[in-house]
Coordinates of C-alpha atoms in Angstrom, one line a residue:
X1 CA 11.4 -23.6 22.5
X2 CA 11.1 -22.6 19.1
X3 CA 8.3 -25.4 18.8
X4 CA 7.0 -23.6 21.5
X5 CA 6.7 -19.8 19.9
X6 CA 5.3 -21.5 16.6
X7 CA 2.7 -23.2 18.2
X8 CA 2.0 -20.4 19.9
X9 CA 1.9 -17.9 17.3
X10 CA -0.8 -20.1 15.2
X11 CA -3.3 -20.3 18.0
X12 CA -2.8 -16.3 18.8
X13 CA -3.2 -16.0 15.2
X14 CA -6.0 -17.8 14.6
X15 CA -7.7 -16.0 17.6
X16 CA -7.6 -13.0 16.0
X17 CA -5.0 -11.5 19.0
X18 CA -3.4 -8.2 18.0
X19 CA -0.3 -8.6 15.9
X20 CA 1.9 -7.0 17.5
X21 CA 0.7 -9.4 20.9
X22 CA 0.8 -12.4 18.3
X23 CA 4.6 -11.1 17.5
X24 CA 5.5 -10.1 21.3
X25 CA 3.7 -12.7 23.7
X26 CA 4.9 -15.8 21.5
X27 CA 8.6 -14.9 21.7
X28 CA 8.2 -13.7 25.3
X29 CA 6.2 -17.4 26.9
X30 CA 8.5 -19.7 24.6
X31 CA 11.6 -18.1 26.3
X32 CA 10.2 -17.7 29.3
X33 CA 9.7 -21.5 29.5
X34 CA 12.3 -22.7 27.6
X35 CA 15.8 -20.5 27.8
X36 CA 17.5 -18.8 30.3
X37 CA 18.2 -15.5 28.7
X38 CA 16.2 -12.8 30.8
X39 CA 13.3 -11.5 29.4
X40 CA 14.2 -8.0 30.5
X41 CA 15.1 -8.5 27.0
X42 CA 11.8 -8.3 24.7
X43 CA 12.3 -4.7 25.9
X44 CA 15.6 -4.4 24.4
X45 CA 14.9 -5.5 21.0
X46 CA 11.0 -3.6 21.1
X47 CA 12.7 0.5 21.2
X48 CA 16.5 -0.7 19.2
X49 CA 13.7 -1.7 17.3
X50 CA 12.0 1.8 16.6
X51 CA 15.8 3.7 16.8
X52 CA 16.0 3.8 13.2
X53 CA 16.1 7.1 11.5
X54 CA 14.5 5.9 8.4
X55 CA 10.8 4.9 10.1
X56 CA 10.8 8.6 11.1
X57 CA 9.1 9.3 7.9
X58 CA 6.5 7.0 8.0
X59 CA 5.0 9.7 10.8
X60 CA 4.8 12.1 8.7
X61 CA 3.9 10.8 5.8
X62 CA 0.8 9.1 7.5
X63 CA 0.3 13.4 9.4
X64 CA 0.5 14.4 5.3
X65 CA -2.1 11.6 3.9
X66 CA -4.5 12.2 6.6
X67 CA -3.7 16.3 6.6
X68 CA -4.7 16.5 2.2
X69 CA -7.4 14.0 2.8
X70 CA -9.8 16.4 4.3
X71 CA -10.9 20.2 3.1
X72 CA -11.7 19.1 -0.4
X73 CA -8.8 17.4 -1.6
X74 CA -10.4 13.7 -2.9
X75 CA -12.7 16.2 -4.8
X76 CA -10.4 18.8 -6.8
X77 CA -9.2 14.9 -7.9
X78 CA -12.1 13.0 -8.9
X79 CA -13.1 16.2 -11.0
X80 CA -10.2 16.3 -12.7
X81 CA -9.2 12.9 -13.1
X82 CA -12.6 12.8 -14.9
X83 CA -12.0 15.3 -17.3
X84 CA -8.6 13.5 -18.5
X85 CA -10.1 10.1 -18.6
X86 CA -14.0 10.6 -18.6
X87 CA -14.4 11.2 -22.8
X88 CA -12.8 7.5 -23.2
X89 CA -16.1 4.4 -23.0
X90 CA -15.6 3.7 -19.3
X91 CA -14.5 6.6 -18.6
X92 CA -15.7 6.8 -15.3
X93 CA -14.2 3.6 -13.9
X94 CA -11.4 5.2 -15.5
X95 CA -12.1 7.7 -13.4
X96 CA -11.7 5.2 -10.6
X97 CA -8.4 3.9 -11.0
X98 CA -6.3 7.6 -12.5
X99 CA -7.6 9.4 -9.6
X100 CA -6.5 6.4 -7.3
X101 CA -3.2 6.3 -8.4
X102 CA -3.7 10.1 -8.1
X103 CA -4.8 9.8 -4.2
X104 CA -2.3 7.2 -3.6
X105 CA 0.1 9.1 -3.8
X106 CA -0.9 11.2 -1.8
X107 CA -2.0 9.3 1.5
X108 CA -0.1 6.1 1.1
X109 CA -3.5 5.0 2.9
X110 CA -5.3 2.1 0.4
X111 CA -8.5 2.1 3.1
X112 CA -8.9 6.4 2.7
X113 CA -8.5 6.2 -1.2
X114 CA -11.2 3.9 -1.4
X115 CA -13.2 6.0 0.9
X116 CA -12.3 8.8 -0.4
X117 CA -12.8 7.8 -4.2
X118 CA -16.0 5.8 -3.5
X119 CA -17.9 8.2 -1.7
X120 CA -17.8 10.2 -4.8
X121 CA -17.5 7.4 -7.8
X122 CA -19.7 4.6 -6.1
X123 CA -23.2 7.3 -6.6
X124 CA -21.9 8.3 -10.1
X125 CA -21.2 5.9 -11.4
X126 CA -24.6 4.0 -10.6
X127 CA -26.9 6.0 -12.2
X128 CA -24.2 6.2 -15.4
X129 CA -25.0 2.5 -15.3
X130 CA -22.6 0.4 -14.1
X131 CA -23.5 -2.3 -12.0
X132 CA -23.5 -2.8 -8.6
X133 CA -20.3 -5.6 -8.0
X134 CA -18.8 -4.1 -11.1
X135 CA -18.7 0.1 -9.7
X136 CA -17.9 -1.4 -6.1
X137 CA -15.2 -3.5 -7.5
X138 CA -12.6 -1.3 -9.7
X139 CA -13.3 1.0 -6.3
X140 CA -11.6 -1.7 -4.1
X141 CA -8.9 -2.6 -6.4
X142 CA -7.6 0.8 -7.0
X143 CA -7.7 1.6 -3.8
X144 CA -5.0 -0.8 -3.0
X145 CA -3.2 1.4 -5.6
X146 CA -1.9 3.6 -2.5
X147 CA 0.3 1.3 -0.9
X148 CA 2.0 0.8 -4.1
X149 CA 2.3 4.6 -5.6
X150 CA 5.2 6.4 -3.7
X151 CA 5.4 8.1 -0.9
X152 CA 4.3 3.8 0.3
X153 CA 4.1 3.2 4.1
X154 CA 4.8 -0.3 3.6
X155 CA 7.7 0.3 1.6
X156 CA 9.6 2.5 4.0
X157 CA 8.0 -0.5 6.3
X158 CA 10.3 -3.0 3.7
X159 CA 13.0 -0.8 4.1
X160 CA 13.3 -1.0 7.8
X161 CA 13.8 -4.8 8.2
X162 CA 16.0 -5.2 5.2
X163 CA 18.2 -2.6 4.8
X164 CA 17.1 -1.7 1.4
X165 CA 16.9 2.4 0.0
X166 CA 14.0 3.7 0.5
X167 CA 14.7 6.0 -2.7
X168 CA 14.9 2.4 -4.8
X169 CA 11.6 1.2 -3.3
X170 CA 9.4 4.5 -4.3
X171 CA 10.9 4.7 -7.8
X172 CA 10.7 1.1 -8.3
X173 CA 6.7 1.6 -6.5
X174 CA 6.2 4.2 -10.0
X175 CA 7.0 1.7 -12.3
X176 CA 4.4 -1.2 -10.4
X177 CA 1.8 1.4 -10.1
X178 CA 1.6 1.8 -13.6
X179 CA 1.4 -1.1 -14.2
X180 CA -0.8 -2.1 -12.4
X181 CA -2.9 0.2 -12.7
X182 CA -3.2 0.0 -17.0
X183 CA -4.7 -4.1 -16.3
X184 CA -7.0 -2.7 -15.2
X185 CA -8.1 -0.5 -18.0
X186 CA -9.7 -2.8 -20.4
X187 CA -11.5 -4.7 -18.4
X188 CA -12.8 -1.4 -17.3
X189 CA -13.3 -0.4 -20.9
X190 CA -14.9 -4.2 -22.3
X191 CA -17.6 -3.9 -19.6
X192 CA -18.7 0.0 -20.1
X193 CA -18.9 -1.4 -24.1
X194 CA -21.2 -4.0 -22.1
X195 CA -23.0 -2.5 -20.1
X196 CA -24.0 0.5 -22.6
X197 CA -22.6 2.7 -20.8
X198 CA -22.0 6.7 -22.4
X199 CA -18.7 8.4 -22.5
X200 CA -19.3 12.0 -20.5
X201 CA -18.5 14.5 -23.6
X202 CA -14.9 16.2 -23.3
X203 CA -14.4 19.2 -21.9
X204 CA -13.3 22.2 -23.6
X205 CA -9.2 23.3 -22.7
X206 CA -10.6 26.1 -20.6
X207 CA -12.6 23.1 -18.3
X208 CA -9.3 21.0 -18.2
X209 CA -7.2 24.1 -16.9
X210 CA -9.2 25.2 -14.3
X211 CA -10.1 21.7 -13.0
X212 CA -5.9 21.6 -13.2
X213 CA -5.4 25.2 -11.3
X214 CA -7.5 23.5 -8.6
X215 CA -6.1 20.6 -7.2
X216 CA -2.5 21.2 -8.4
X217 CA -2.0 23.1 -5.4
X218 CA -2.6 18.6 -3.6
X219 CA -1.2 17.0 -6.4
X220 CA 2.0 19.1 -5.7
X221 CA 3.2 17.0 -2.5
X222 CA 5.0 13.8 -4.1
X223 CA 6.6 16.2 -6.7
X224 CA 7.5 17.7 -3.5
X225 CA 8.6 14.5 -2.3
X226 CA 9.6 12.7 -5.0
X227 CA 11.5 16.4 -6.7
X228 CA 13.7 16.5 -3.4
X229 CA 14.8 13.1 -3.0
X230 CA 15.9 12.7 -6.7
X231 CA 17.4 16.0 -6.3
X232 CA 19.6 15.4 -4.2
X233 CA 18.0 18.4 -1.5
X234 CA 17.0 16.4 1.0
X235 CA 16.5 12.4 2.0
X236 CA 13.3 10.7 2.3
X237 CA 13.1 11.5 5.7
X238 CA 13.9 14.6 5.6
X239 CA 11.7 14.7 2.4
X240 CA 8.2 13.4 4.5
X241 CA 9.1 16.5 7.3
X242 CA 9.1 18.9 4.0
X243 CA 5.5 16.9 3.4
X244 CA 4.2 17.7 6.0
X245 CA 5.0 21.2 6.4
X246 CA 4.0 22.0 2.9
X247 CA 0.4 19.7 3.4
X248 CA -0.1 22.2 6.7
X249 CA 0.5 25.3 4.6
X250 CA -2.0 23.9 1.3
X251 CA -4.7 22.9 3.6
X252 CA -5.2 25.6 6.2
X253 CA -3.7 28.9 3.7
X254 CA -5.6 27.7 0.1
X255 CA -8.3 25.1 1.1
X256 CA -9.1 26.6 3.7
X257 CA -12.1 23.7 3.8
X258 CA -12.0 22.6 7.2
X259 CA -11.7 24.7 10.4
X260 CA -8.6 24.3 13.1
X261 CA -10.8 22.4 14.9
X262 CA -10.7 19.3 12.7
X263 CA -7.9 20.1 11.8
X264 CA -6.4 19.5 14.8
X265 CA -8.6 16.0 15.6
X266 CA -7.1 14.8 11.9
X267 CA -3.4 15.4 13.4
X268 CA -4.9 12.8 16.6
X269 CA -6.1 10.8 13.9
X270 CA -2.6 11.1 12.5
X271 CA -0.8 9.4 15.9
X272 CA -3.3 7.1 16.9
X273 CA -2.6 5.8 12.9
X274 CA 1.4 6.3 13.9
X275 CA 1.1 3.9 17.1
X276 CA -0.6 1.5 15.2
X277 CA 2.6 1.2 12.6
X278 CA 5.2 1.8 15.1
X279 CA 4.7 -0.5 17.9
X280 CA 4.2 -3.8 15.4
X281 CA 6.8 -2.7 13.8
X282 CA 8.8 -2.7 16.9
X283 CA 7.1 -6.4 17.9
X284 CA 9.0 -7.4 14.6
X285 CA 12.5 -6.9 16.1
X286 CA 11.7 -9.1 19.0
X287 CA 10.5 -11.8 16.2
X288 CA 13.6 -11.8 13.8
X289 CA 16.1 -11.6 17.0
X290 CA 14.3 -13.9 18.4
X291 CA 14.0 -16.1 14.6
X292 CA 17.8 -15.1 13.9
X293 CA 19.6 -16.1 17.6
X294 CA 18.0 -19.2 17.1
X295 CA 18.4 -20.4 13.8
X296 CA 15.2 -20.8 11.9
X297 CA 15.0 -18.0 10.4
X298 CA 18.7 -20.1 8.1
X299 CA 16.4 -22.9 8.5
X300 CA 13.5 -22.5 6.5
X301 CA 15.6 -20.1 4.0
X302 CA 17.8 -23.8 3.4
X303 CA 14.3 -25.4 3.7
X304 CA 13.2 -23.6 0.9
X305 CA 16.6 -23.8 -1.5
X306 CA 16.8 -27.2 -1.0
X307 CA 13.4 -27.5 -3.6
X308 CA 15.2 -25.5 -6.3
X309 CA 17.6 -22.4 -6.2
X310 CA 16.2 -20.7 -9.4
X311 CA 15.0 -17.8 -9.3
X312 CA 11.5 -17.9 -10.8
X313 CA 10.5 -21.5 -8.6
X314 CA 11.9 -19.0 -5.8
X315 CA 9.2 -16.1 -7.3
X316 CA 6.2 -18.4 -7.6
X317 CA 6.5 -20.1 -4.5
X318 CA 7.3 -16.3 -3.0
X319 CA 3.9 -14.6 -4.4
X320 CA 2.0 -18.0 -4.1
X321 CA 2.4 -17.5 -0.3
X322 CA 2.3 -14.1 0.5
X323 CA -1.0 -14.3 -1.4
X324 CA -2.4 -16.5 1.3
X325 CA -1.5 -14.8 3.9
X326 CA -2.2 -11.6 2.4
X327 CA -6.5 -13.1 3.0
X328 CA -5.4 -12.6 6.4
X329 CA -3.3 -10.1 7.2
X330 CA -2.4 -6.9 6.0
X331 CA 0.8 -5.8 4.3
X332 CA 2.6 -4.0 7.0
X333 CA 2.4 -7.1 8.9
X334 CA 3.3 -9.0 5.8
X335 CA 5.9 -7.5 5.5
X336 CA 7.6 -7.7 9.3
X337 CA 7.3 -10.2 9.9
X338 CA 7.8 -12.2 5.9
X339 CA 10.0 -10.0 4.2
X340 CA 13.2 -10.3 6.8
X341 CA 13.4 -14.2 5.4
X342 CA 12.3 -14.0 1.8
X343 CA 15.2 -10.8 1.8
X344 CA 17.7 -13.9 2.8
X345 CA 15.9 -16.4 0.2
X346 CA 16.4 -14.0 -2.4
X347 CA 19.6 -12.8 -2.1
X348 CA 21.3 -15.9 -1.8
X349 CA 19.5 -17.1 -5.4
X350 CA 19.8 -13.6 -7.1
X351 CA 16.3 -12.1 -6.6
X352 CA 17.3 -7.9 -6.1
X353 CA 16.0 -6.6 -3.7
X354 CA 14.4 -3.3 -4.6
X355 CA 12.8 -6.0 -6.8
X356 CA 11.6 -8.4 -4.6
X357 CA 10.4 -5.4 -2.0
X358 CA 8.4 -4.3 -5.3
X359 CA 6.9 -7.8 -5.8
X360 CA 5.8 -7.9 -1.9
X361 CA 4.4 -4.4 -1.9
X362 CA 2.1 -5.6 -5.0
X363 CA 1.8 -9.0 -3.2
X364 CA 0.3 -7.3 0.3
X365 CA -2.5 -4.1 -2.3
X366 CA -3.7 -7.7 -3.5
X367 CA -4.3 -9.1 -0.2
X368 CA -6.4 -5.4 0.8
X369 CA -9.7 -7.2 -1.3
X370 CA -8.7 -10.5 -1.2
X371 CA -11.8 -12.4 0.3
X372 CA -12.0 -13.3 3.6
X373 CA -11.1 -10.6 5.3
X374 CA -9.1 -7.9 3.2
X375 CA -9.5 -4.8 4.5
X376 CA -10.9 -2.7 1.7
X377 CA -14.1 -5.0 1.8
X378 CA -14.9 -4.3 5.4
X379 CA -14.1 -0.4 4.3
X380 CA -16.2 -0.6 1.0
X381 CA -18.7 -1.5 3.2
X382 CA -19.4 2.1 4.9
X383 CA -20.6 3.6 1.9
X384 CA -23.7 3.4 0.8
X385 CA -25.6 0.6 -0.4
X386 CA -22.8 -1.8 -0.9
X387 CA -23.1 -4.9 1.6
X388 CA -19.5 -6.8 2.3
X389 CA -21.2 -9.9 -0.3
X390 CA -21.6 -7.4 -3.2
X391 CA -17.8 -6.0 -2.1
X392 CA -17.1 -9.2 -1.9
X393 CA -18.8 -10.5 -6.2
X394 CA -17.3 -7.1 -7.4
X395 CA -13.5 -7.8 -6.3
X396 CA -13.0 -11.3 -8.1
X397 CA -12.5 -10.6 -11.3
X398 CA -10.1 -7.5 -10.1
X399 CA -8.5 -10.2 -8.3
X400 CA -7.3 -12.1 -11.3
X401 CA -6.3 -9.1 -13.2
X402 CA -4.3 -8.3 -10.4
X403 CA -2.9 -12.1 -9.9
X404 CA -1.6 -11.0 -14.3
X405 CA -0.5 -8.1 -13.0
X406 CA 2.0 -8.9 -10.2
X407 CA 3.4 -11.9 -12.3
X408 CA 3.9 -9.4 -15.5
X409 CA 5.8 -7.5 -12.5
X410 CA 7.7 -10.5 -11.0
X411 CA 9.0 -12.3 -14.6
X412 CA 10.1 -8.5 -16.3
X413 CA 12.0 -6.9 -13.4
X414 CA 12.3 -4.1 -16.2
X415 CA 9.0 -2.4 -15.2
X416 CA 10.0 -2.0 -11.6
X417 CA 13.8 -1.8 -11.5
X418 CA 14.1 0.7 -15.2
X419 CA 14.0 3.5 -13.0
X420 CA 15.8 3.1 -10.1
X421 CA 18.8 1.7 -12.5
X422 CA 18.8 4.6 -14.3
X423 CA 18.4 7.4 -11.9
X424 CA 21.1 4.4 -9.7
X425 CA 23.1 3.9 -11.6
X426 CA 21.9 -0.1 -11.4

């Protein structure tokens, strides 16, 4: 039965079947042909997989990101980031990195960050003298920060399938995201010097103040969310609900650049995205039950541990595996399929599950712009004048830099763990 399941799963994934069909369909077929267990249990597990309080945060954060993505917020964030760093060599490319951090803290989505930031900065970078591949490469790579900087939907998925604290994961995401972004900046400076790109004129204090004031309402989302969570005012799920109310008030009453009809369509889009995420999580619950009940998860974990019980070796194996899988699957799918297995292995060799979550999230972020199926590559191709091949060429140097950042994060756990340890006392 297990052999039938594995063959079906691989075949369906290769054929490009939707993830939820590949997961639940292969389980149902294997059970129907090799087990006397009623197939109704698959339906029960589908619903049980969604019956978790922490998952309620996902639709709220998706809706918050959708609401704040409309109404001119992206222009305000990019303008403010450029005021802060545009004066330095490579300032416009550094703006792409910093504005992606700001926007990622609001949207929680890598593709949305690429579209919002790239639509504004790609033409500007080309006008300033940056090459086409580099311009789109820095936007594609920086956009992946959207799933690392909290609030991160991918981290919520990891928490749902492993039981790790969402708050601790968000804290780890801050350190991981800052390191990840900082590794891009030296390359941006070097490329600007090589291409002879001039920095912009330093802004006045008044211009800085006006830029901050204009973007402050949008940038208040992560302050409300993280401040409320770590101030003990509300749980992560309650924080997500509060962020929706805040985003709706800011979009409808303060920025007021979209009609009520457009805001309503934004909510419909958010509901569609939520359904896509939730059905994958439901199917992942079926997979987890099947693997556990048949002893496959334990068998794989023991097989891995038979190779080595050294945490450094295990982490290397995890990173190589997820980087390869990330070339074909998105970060959320990787979490629901592989995180429970790696969590089990990590616990046995003494890897902190919060640190593991941060490492897996960064792995997933790299996969967002790794050929051949990195989602950001296809999203960038929708920008004017950008081809898929140009996006791939531009992404290659940043893949190397991102892997270097991943290794630093992996083997220097203090980078991601100092904030969770400070807040939660170890």
